[in-house]
XYZ file of C-alpha atoms in Angstrom:
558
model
C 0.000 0.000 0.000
C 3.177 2.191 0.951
C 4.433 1.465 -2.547
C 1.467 2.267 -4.029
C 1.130 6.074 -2.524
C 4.642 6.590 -2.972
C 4.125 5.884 -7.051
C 0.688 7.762 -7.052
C 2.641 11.099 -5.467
C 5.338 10.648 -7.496
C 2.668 10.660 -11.062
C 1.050 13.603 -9.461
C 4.608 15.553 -9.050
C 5.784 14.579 -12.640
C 2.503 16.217 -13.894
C 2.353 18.793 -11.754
C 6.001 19.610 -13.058
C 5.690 19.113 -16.868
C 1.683 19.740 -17.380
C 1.472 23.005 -15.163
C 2.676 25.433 -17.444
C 0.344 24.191 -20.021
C -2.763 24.643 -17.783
C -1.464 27.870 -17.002
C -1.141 28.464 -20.934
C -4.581 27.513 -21.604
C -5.866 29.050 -18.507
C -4.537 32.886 -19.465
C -6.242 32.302 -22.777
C -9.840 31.725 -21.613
C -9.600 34.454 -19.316
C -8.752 36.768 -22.901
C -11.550 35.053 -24.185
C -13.859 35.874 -21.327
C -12.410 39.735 -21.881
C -12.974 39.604 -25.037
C -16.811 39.233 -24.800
C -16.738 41.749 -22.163
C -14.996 44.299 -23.950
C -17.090 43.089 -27.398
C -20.486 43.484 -25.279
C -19.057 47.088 -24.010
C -18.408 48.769 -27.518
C -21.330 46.835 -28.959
C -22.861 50.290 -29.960
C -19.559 51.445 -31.548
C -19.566 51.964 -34.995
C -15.830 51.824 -35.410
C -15.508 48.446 -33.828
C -16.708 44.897 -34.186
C -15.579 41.919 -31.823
C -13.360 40.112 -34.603
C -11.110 43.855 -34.211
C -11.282 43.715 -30.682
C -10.186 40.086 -30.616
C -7.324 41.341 -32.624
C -6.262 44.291 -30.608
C -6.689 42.387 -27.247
C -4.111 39.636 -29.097
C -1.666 42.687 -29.557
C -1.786 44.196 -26.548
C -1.315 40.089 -25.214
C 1.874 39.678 -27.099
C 3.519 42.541 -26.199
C 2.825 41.972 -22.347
C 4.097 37.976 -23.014
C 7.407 39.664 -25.206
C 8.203 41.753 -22.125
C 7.378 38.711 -19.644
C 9.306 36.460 -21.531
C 12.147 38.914 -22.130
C 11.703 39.113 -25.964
C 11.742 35.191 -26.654
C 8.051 34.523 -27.292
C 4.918 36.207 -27.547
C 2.530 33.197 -27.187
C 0.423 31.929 -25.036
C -0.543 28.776 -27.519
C 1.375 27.551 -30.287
C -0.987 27.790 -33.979
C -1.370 24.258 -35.006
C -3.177 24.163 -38.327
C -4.954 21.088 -37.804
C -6.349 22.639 -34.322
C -7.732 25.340 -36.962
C -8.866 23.225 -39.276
C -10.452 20.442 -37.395
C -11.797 22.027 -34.488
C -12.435 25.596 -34.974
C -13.356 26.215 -38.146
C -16.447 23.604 -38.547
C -18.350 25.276 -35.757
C -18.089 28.631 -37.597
C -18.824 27.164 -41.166
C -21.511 25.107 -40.121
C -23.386 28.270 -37.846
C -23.499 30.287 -41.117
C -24.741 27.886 -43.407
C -27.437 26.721 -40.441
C -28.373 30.944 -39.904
C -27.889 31.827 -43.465
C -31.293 33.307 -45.122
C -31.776 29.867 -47.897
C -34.277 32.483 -50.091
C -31.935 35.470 -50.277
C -29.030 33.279 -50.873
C -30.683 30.768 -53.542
C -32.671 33.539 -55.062
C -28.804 35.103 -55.507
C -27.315 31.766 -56.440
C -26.104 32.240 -59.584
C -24.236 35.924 -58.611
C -22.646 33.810 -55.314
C -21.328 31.485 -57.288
C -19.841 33.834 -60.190
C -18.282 35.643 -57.057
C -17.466 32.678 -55.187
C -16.208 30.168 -57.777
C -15.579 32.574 -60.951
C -14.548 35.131 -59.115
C -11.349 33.054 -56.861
C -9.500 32.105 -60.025
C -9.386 35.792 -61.254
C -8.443 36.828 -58.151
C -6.006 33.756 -57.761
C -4.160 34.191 -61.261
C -3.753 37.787 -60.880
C -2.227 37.320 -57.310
C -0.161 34.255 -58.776
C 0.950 36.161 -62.240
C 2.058 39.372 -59.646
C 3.818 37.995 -56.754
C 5.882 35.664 -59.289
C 7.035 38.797 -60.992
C 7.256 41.188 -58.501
C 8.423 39.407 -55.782
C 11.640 37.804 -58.119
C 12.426 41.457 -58.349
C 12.695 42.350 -54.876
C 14.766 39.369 -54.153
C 12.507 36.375 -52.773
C 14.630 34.110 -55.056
C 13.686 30.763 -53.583
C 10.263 30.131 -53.390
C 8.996 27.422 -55.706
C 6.238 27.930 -58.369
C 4.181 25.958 -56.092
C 4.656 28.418 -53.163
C 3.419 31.615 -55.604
C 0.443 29.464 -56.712
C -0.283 28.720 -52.912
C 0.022 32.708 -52.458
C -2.144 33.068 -55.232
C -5.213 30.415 -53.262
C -4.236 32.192 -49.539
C -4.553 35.794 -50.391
C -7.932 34.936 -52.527
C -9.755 33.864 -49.571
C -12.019 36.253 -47.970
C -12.959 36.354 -44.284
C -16.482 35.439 -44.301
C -16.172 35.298 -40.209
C -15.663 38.842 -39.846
C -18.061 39.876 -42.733
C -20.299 38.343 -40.211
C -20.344 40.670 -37.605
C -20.193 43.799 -39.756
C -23.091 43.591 -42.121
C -26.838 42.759 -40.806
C -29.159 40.319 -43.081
C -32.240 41.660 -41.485
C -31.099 45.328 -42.901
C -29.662 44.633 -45.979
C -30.487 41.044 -46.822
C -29.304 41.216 -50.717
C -26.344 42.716 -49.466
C -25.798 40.306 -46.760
C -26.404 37.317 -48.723
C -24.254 38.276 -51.259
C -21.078 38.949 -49.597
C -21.270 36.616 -46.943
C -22.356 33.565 -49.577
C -19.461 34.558 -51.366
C -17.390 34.270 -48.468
C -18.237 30.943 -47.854
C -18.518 29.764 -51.034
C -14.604 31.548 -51.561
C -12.844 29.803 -48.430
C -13.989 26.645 -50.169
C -12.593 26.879 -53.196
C -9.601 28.203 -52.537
C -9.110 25.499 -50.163
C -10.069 22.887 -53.041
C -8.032 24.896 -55.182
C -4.933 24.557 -52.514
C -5.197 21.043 -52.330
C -5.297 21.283 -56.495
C -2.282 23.307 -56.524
C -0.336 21.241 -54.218
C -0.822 18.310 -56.228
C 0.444 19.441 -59.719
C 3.092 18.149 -61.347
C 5.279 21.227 -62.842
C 7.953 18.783 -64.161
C 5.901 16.756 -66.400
C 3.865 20.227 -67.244
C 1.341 19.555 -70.087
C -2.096 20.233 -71.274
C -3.903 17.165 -69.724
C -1.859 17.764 -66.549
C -3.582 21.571 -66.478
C -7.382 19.748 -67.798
C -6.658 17.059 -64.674
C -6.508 19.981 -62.465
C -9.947 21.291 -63.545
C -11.147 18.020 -63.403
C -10.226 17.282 -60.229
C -11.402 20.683 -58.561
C -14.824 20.081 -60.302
C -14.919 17.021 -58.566
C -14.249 18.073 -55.136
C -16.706 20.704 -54.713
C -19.640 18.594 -56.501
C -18.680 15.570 -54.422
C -18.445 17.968 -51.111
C -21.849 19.446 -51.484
C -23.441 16.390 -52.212
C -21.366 15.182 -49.374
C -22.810 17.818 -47.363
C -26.233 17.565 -48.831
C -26.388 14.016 -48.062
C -25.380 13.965 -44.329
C -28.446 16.767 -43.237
C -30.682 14.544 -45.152
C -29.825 11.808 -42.663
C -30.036 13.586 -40.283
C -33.177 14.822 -40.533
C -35.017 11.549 -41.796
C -33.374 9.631 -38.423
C -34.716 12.199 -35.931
C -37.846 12.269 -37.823
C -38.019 8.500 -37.831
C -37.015 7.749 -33.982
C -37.943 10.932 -32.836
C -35.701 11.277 -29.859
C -37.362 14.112 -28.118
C -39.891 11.834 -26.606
C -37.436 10.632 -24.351
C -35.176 13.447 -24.358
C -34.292 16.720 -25.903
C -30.016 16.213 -25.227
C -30.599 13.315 -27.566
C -31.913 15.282 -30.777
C -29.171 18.183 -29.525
C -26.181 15.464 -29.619
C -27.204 13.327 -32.632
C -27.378 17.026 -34.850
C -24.094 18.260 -33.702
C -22.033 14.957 -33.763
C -23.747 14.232 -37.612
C -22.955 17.942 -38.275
C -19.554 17.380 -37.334
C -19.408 13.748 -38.601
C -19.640 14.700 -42.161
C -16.739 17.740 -41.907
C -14.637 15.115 -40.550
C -15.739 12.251 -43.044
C -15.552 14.584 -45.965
C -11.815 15.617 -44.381
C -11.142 11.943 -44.236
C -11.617 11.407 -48.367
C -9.861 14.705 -49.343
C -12.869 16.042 -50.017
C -13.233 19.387 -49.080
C -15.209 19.627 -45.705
C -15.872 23.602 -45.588
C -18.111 23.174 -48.229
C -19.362 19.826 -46.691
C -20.384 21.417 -43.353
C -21.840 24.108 -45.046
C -24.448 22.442 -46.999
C -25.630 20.361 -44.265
C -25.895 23.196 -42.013
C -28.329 24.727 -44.878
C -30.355 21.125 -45.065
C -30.623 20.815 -41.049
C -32.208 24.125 -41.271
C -34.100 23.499 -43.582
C -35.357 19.721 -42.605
C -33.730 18.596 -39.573
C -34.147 21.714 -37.346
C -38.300 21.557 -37.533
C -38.495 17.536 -36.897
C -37.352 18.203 -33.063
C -39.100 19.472 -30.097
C -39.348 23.171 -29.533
C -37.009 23.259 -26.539
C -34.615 21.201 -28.632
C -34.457 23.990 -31.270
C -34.245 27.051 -28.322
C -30.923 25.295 -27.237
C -29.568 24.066 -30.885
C -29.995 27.222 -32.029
C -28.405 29.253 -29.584
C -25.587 26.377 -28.817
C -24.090 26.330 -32.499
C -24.059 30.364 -32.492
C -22.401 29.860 -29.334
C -19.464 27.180 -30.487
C -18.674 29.507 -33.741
C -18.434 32.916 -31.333
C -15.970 31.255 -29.447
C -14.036 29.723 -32.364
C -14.224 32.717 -34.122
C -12.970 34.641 -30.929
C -10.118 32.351 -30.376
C -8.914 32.881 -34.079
C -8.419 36.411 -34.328
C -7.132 36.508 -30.900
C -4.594 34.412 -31.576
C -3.539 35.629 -35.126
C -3.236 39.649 -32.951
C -0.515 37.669 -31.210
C 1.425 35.753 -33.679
C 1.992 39.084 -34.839
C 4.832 40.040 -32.829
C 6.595 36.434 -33.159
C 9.779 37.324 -32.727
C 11.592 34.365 -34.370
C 9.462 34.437 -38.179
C 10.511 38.192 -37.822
C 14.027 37.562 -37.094
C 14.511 34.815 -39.681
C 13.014 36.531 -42.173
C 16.032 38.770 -42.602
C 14.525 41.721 -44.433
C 14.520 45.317 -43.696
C 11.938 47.738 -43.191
C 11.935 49.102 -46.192
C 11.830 46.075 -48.097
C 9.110 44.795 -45.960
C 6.809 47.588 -46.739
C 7.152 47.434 -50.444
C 6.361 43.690 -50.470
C 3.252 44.466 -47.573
C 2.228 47.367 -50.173
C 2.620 45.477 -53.709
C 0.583 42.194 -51.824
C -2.370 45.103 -50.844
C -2.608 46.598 -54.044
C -3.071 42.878 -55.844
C -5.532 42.281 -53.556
C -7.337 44.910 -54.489
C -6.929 44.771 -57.820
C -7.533 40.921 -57.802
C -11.177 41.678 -56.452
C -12.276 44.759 -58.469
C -11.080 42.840 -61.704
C -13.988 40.293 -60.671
C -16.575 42.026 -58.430
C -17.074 44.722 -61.258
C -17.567 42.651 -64.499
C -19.140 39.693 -62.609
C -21.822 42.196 -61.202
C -22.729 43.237 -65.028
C -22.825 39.889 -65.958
C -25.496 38.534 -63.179
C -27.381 41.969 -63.894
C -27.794 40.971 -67.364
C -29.075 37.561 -66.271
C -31.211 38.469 -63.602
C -34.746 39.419 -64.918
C -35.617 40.310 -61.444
C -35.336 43.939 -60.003
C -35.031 42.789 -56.512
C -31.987 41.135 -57.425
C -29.789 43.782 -59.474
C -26.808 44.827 -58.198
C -26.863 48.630 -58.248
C -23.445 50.572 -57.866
C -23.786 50.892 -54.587
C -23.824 47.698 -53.494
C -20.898 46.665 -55.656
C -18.038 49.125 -53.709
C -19.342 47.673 -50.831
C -19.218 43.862 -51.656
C -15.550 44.590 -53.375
C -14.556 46.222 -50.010
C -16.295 43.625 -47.732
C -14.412 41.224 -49.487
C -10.660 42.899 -48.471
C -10.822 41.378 -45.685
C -8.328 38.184 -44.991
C -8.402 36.102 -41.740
C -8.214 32.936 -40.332
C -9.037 30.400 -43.438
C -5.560 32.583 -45.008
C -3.438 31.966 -41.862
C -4.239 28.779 -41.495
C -3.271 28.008 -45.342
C -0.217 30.232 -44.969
C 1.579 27.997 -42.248
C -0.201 24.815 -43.870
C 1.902 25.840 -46.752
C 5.457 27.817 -45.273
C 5.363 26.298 -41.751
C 6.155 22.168 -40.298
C 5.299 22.378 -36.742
C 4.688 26.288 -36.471
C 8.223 27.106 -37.423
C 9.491 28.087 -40.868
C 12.563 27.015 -42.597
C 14.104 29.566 -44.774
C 14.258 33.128 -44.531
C 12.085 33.536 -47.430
C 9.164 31.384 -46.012
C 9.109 33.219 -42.884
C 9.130 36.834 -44.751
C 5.785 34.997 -46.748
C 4.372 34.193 -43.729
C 5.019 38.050 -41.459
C 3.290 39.574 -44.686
C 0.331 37.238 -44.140
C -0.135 37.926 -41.199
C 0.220 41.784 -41.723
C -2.129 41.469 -44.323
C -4.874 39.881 -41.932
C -4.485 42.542 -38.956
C -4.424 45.304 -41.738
C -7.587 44.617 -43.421
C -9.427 42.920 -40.954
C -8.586 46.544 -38.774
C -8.556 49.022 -41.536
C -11.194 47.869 -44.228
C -13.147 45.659 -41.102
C -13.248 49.464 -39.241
C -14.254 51.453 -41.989
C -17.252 48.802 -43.428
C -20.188 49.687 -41.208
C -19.468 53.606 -41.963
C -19.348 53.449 -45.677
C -22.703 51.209 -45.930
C -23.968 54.066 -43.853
C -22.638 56.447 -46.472
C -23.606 54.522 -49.414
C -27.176 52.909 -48.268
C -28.525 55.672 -45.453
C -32.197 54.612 -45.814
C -32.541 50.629 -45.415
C -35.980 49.086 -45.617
C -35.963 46.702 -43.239
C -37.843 43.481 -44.159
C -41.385 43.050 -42.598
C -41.430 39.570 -43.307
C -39.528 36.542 -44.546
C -40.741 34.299 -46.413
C -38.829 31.365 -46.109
C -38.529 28.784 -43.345
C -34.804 29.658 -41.886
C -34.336 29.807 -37.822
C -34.192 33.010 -36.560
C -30.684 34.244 -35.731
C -30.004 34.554 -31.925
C -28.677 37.832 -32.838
C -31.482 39.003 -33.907
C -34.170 37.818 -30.768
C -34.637 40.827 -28.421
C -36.458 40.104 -25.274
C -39.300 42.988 -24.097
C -40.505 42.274 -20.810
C -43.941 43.696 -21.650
C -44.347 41.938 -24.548
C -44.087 37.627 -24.140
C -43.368 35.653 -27.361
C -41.925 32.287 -27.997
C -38.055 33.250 -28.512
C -37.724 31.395 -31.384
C -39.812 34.346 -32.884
C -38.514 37.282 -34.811
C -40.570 40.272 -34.206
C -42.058 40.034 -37.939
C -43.382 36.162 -37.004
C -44.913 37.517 -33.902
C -46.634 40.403 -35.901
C -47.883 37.777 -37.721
C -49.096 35.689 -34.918
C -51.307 38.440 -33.418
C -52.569 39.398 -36.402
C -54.246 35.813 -36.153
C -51.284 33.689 -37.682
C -50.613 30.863 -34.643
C -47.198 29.418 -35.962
C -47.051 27.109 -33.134
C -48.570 23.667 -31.889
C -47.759 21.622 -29.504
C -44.301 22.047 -30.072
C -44.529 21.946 -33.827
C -45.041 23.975 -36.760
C -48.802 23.961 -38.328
C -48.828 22.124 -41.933
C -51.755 25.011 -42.746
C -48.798 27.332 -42.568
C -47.284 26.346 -45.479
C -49.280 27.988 -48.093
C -49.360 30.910 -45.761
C -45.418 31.355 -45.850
C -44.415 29.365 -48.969
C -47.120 30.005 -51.124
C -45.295 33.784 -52.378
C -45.053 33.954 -56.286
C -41.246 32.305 -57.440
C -38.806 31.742 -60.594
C -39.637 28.893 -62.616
C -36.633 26.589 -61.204
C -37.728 27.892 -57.353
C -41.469 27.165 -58.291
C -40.569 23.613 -59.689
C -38.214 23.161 -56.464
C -40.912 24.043 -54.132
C -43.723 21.625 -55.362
C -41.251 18.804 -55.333
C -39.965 19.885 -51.602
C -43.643 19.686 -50.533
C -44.461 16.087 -52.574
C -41.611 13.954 -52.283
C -38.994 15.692 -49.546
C -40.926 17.405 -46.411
C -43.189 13.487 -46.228
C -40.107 11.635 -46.189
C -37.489 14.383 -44.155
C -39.961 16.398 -42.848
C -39.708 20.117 -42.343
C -41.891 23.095 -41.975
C -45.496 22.092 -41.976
C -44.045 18.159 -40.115
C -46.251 17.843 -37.421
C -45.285 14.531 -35.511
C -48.704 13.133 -33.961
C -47.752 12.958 -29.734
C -50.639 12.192 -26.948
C -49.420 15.249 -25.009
C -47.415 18.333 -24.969
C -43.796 18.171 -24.560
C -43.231 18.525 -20.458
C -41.804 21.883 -19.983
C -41.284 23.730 -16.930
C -43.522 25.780 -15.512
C -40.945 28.738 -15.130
C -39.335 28.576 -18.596
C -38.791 32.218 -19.676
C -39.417 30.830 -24.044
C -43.047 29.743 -23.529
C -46.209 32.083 -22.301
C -49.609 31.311 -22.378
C -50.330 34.402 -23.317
C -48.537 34.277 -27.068
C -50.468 31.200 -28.237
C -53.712 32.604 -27.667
């Protein structure tokens, strides 16, 4: 027994010696996280600011209090792993917007999202390429690879739909909204297909079918990923229907959502497919199917959970990239003056921009001439704002950067590590410059937005967007349009569940030909087999919930 307590103090000192400083690590980083909300929920009102910036400035201000602590050796708190980014933080984040995302603004906009998203990324991407090859030659970054200017090309043409999140509204501009922020998503997954493309080609046995297999095989991933995607909500959504979990308990339709959410990113990760776009897509068919199939409490706490897990994530990207800012060895090793810094930093920006107005421009025209609808047009306006919305760079860049430059967070040639101090420059510039200046120049540009009165499609309400009046009770899952609505004599609620009368009420508006043909067979063949808005399961009695809740009232159903 002696023995025994001797070995088990021992374990606990040899932990206590080499895991301490980790827990220490990891518990100074939730405590920036926690001050990050606080300081987020402070300047909420601020125009100037947005929590993705303050994440970033609170990641400065971080580093240089580690540099100083540490005596100018490190400035981090956590080492960047890109597989941390990539498998846990950004699904969360990806899967959130395509779960919150308006489906009728961004399908009605379909065709302009993908010109921006898909088109638009290998404009961007050979202008980038064709520049930095040239330019950067010149100003003597002699030993980067034609693979590492084509990776340039694929990391500085993705856009950071995260913070595009918190700086335009889709309740106040929802063509606006849709537009950039489909893009965005739509953009971080093809240039990650498009990375995986790149670092697959052959350069030394360069030749026509080589260039065709390329195409062929980025065609193939984003087809096979959205079906991928497409696929796994489906399932979802016809097993909850089918066993109907809440009956027993609402954690049980809460877990099975997330872990298939999650499931398929991973899965889809698993057969190099491209997962981004996987997660998306079934985010946009658990919204759509899976989301009304589950009881009403289940739905409060999904909801409000998945906004939740992509704050954080998003929260714990930018801080971290405002710190890896002032890394003191990638700045060392990249052996490059000031003055050669700057002109690389400046001729990077000014592709960039150029990059985006060579698509966002012409690509506008050509969905304008398409689109027979008014509604949809893309004046002026709204096209400086979508080609600045779209400066931004962020995490889905870093994260490809030290994929690409980095093996275990470190670089290995001077060159490398000057690639990857511009990226990162590049990120806390636009995301603090252009991120800064976007909510004032939509206020310049659009001063008079029409909020809509109504939506007419079946998307969950964002959590964002729920304000809570103590004189006024309403099911929390309401916007304040659906609760017009419901005392004008509309109830949207039974028992839990969504009326089936509803659906000529709310889906019944006048559509395109493709949207009208897509509707009738949603309400024939998919809603009676996945269910969906107008599913009402038959139960003997009302799902049991307490008689305090804060999300129910008598009062609103009547």
């Amino acid at each position: 027994m002696l023995m025994l307590l001797s070995t088990l103090v021992l374990t606990i000192q040899t932990w206590s010696t080499l895991d301490r400083l980790h827990v220490i690590e990891i518990v100074v980083f939730v405590s920036l996280l926690c001050l990050c909300i606080i300081l987020g929920h402070l300047l909420e009102e601020n125009r100037w600011m947005n929590e993705s910036i303050t994440a970033l400035l609170l990641g400065l201000c971080s580093g240089v209090v580690v540099l100083l602590a540490s005596k100018g050796r490190n400035s981090h708190i956590l080492q960047f792993d890109e597989e941390l980014f990539f498998i846990y933080l950004l699904p969360p984040i990806i899967f959130n917007a395509g779960f919150q995302v308006k489906k009728k603004e961004f399908f009605r906009n379909f065709m302009a999202i993908m010109l921006f998203g898909v088109v638009g990324v290998f404009i961007s991407f050979g202008i980038i390429t064709a520049g930095t090859r040239y330019l950067f030659t010149k100003m003597g970054l002699k030993h980067l690879s034609m693979w590492d200017y084509l990776a340039i090309g694929t990391i500085f043409s993705a856009t950071d739909s995260v913070c595009t999140l918190q700086v335009l509204n889709q309740d106040d501009t929802p063509l606006l909204y849709s537009l950039v922020f489909g893009e965005g998503v739509v953009n971080d997954a093809t240039s990650v297909v498009l990375f995986r493309a790149v670092q697959n080609y052959n350069f030394d046995a360069y030749t026509a079918v080589e260039a065709l297999d390329v195409a062929g095989n980025f065609l193939y991933l984003f087809f096979t990923s959205t079906v991928f995607g497409v696929s796994a909500g489906l399932l979802s959504a016809y097993i909850i229907k089918t066993l109907y979990f809440g009956r027993h308990s609402t954690d049980r339709e809460i877990a099975i959502m997330t872990l298939m959410a999650y499931l398929s990113y991973l899965l889809a990760e698993l057969c190099y497919l491209s997962g981004i776009l996987t997660v998306f897509f079934c985010g946009i068919v658990m919204s759509h199917y899976t989301w009304h199939n589950v009881t009403e409490a289940s739905r409060i706490a999904t909801k409000h959970s998945f906004a939740t897990m992509s704050f954080i994530a998003e929260t714990f990207i930018f801080l971290y990239v405002g710190m890896d800012a002032l890394d003191v060895d990638k700045w060392r090793m990249s052996k490059t003056s000031v003055g050669e810094f700057l002109g690389r930093f400046g001729i990077l920006l000014l592709l960039v921009l150029v990059g985006r107005a060579a698509f966002v421009f012409p690509l506008s025209a050509l969905s304008n001439y398409w689109t027979k609808s008014p509604t949809t047009k893309i004046s002026l306006r709204h096209q400086v704002i979508i080609w600045w919305a779209g400066l931004m760079r962020g995490a889905v860049s870093i994260a490809l950067a030290f994929n690409q430059f980095t093996e275990g967070g470190r670089t290995g040639s001077s060159d490398e590590a000057t690639v990857i101090t511009t990226t990162i420059t590049i990120v806390l510039f636009s995301t603090i410059v252009f991120g800064t200046a976007t909510k004032p120049l939509i206020g310049w540009l659009l001063p008079a937005h029409l909020k809509p009165l109504y939506h007419e499609d079946s998307d969950p309400p964002s959590p964002k967007d729920i304000s809570v009046d103590s004189d006024i009770h309403v099911p929390l899952l309401l916007g304040a349009s659906e609760a017009d609505q419901e005392h004008n004599g509309v109830n949207f609620i039974i028992n839990g569940l969504r009326r089936p009368s509803s659906i000529t009420a709310l889906l019944g508006a006048s559509t395109s030909g493709i949207h009208r043909v897509w509707r009738n067979f949603d309400d024939a063949h998919m809603r009676p087999l996945f269910g969906g808005r107008g599913f009402v399961r038959q139960v003997s009695r009302r799902p049991t919930i307490p008689e305090d809740e804060p999300f129910e009232d008598s009062n609103s159903e009547e």
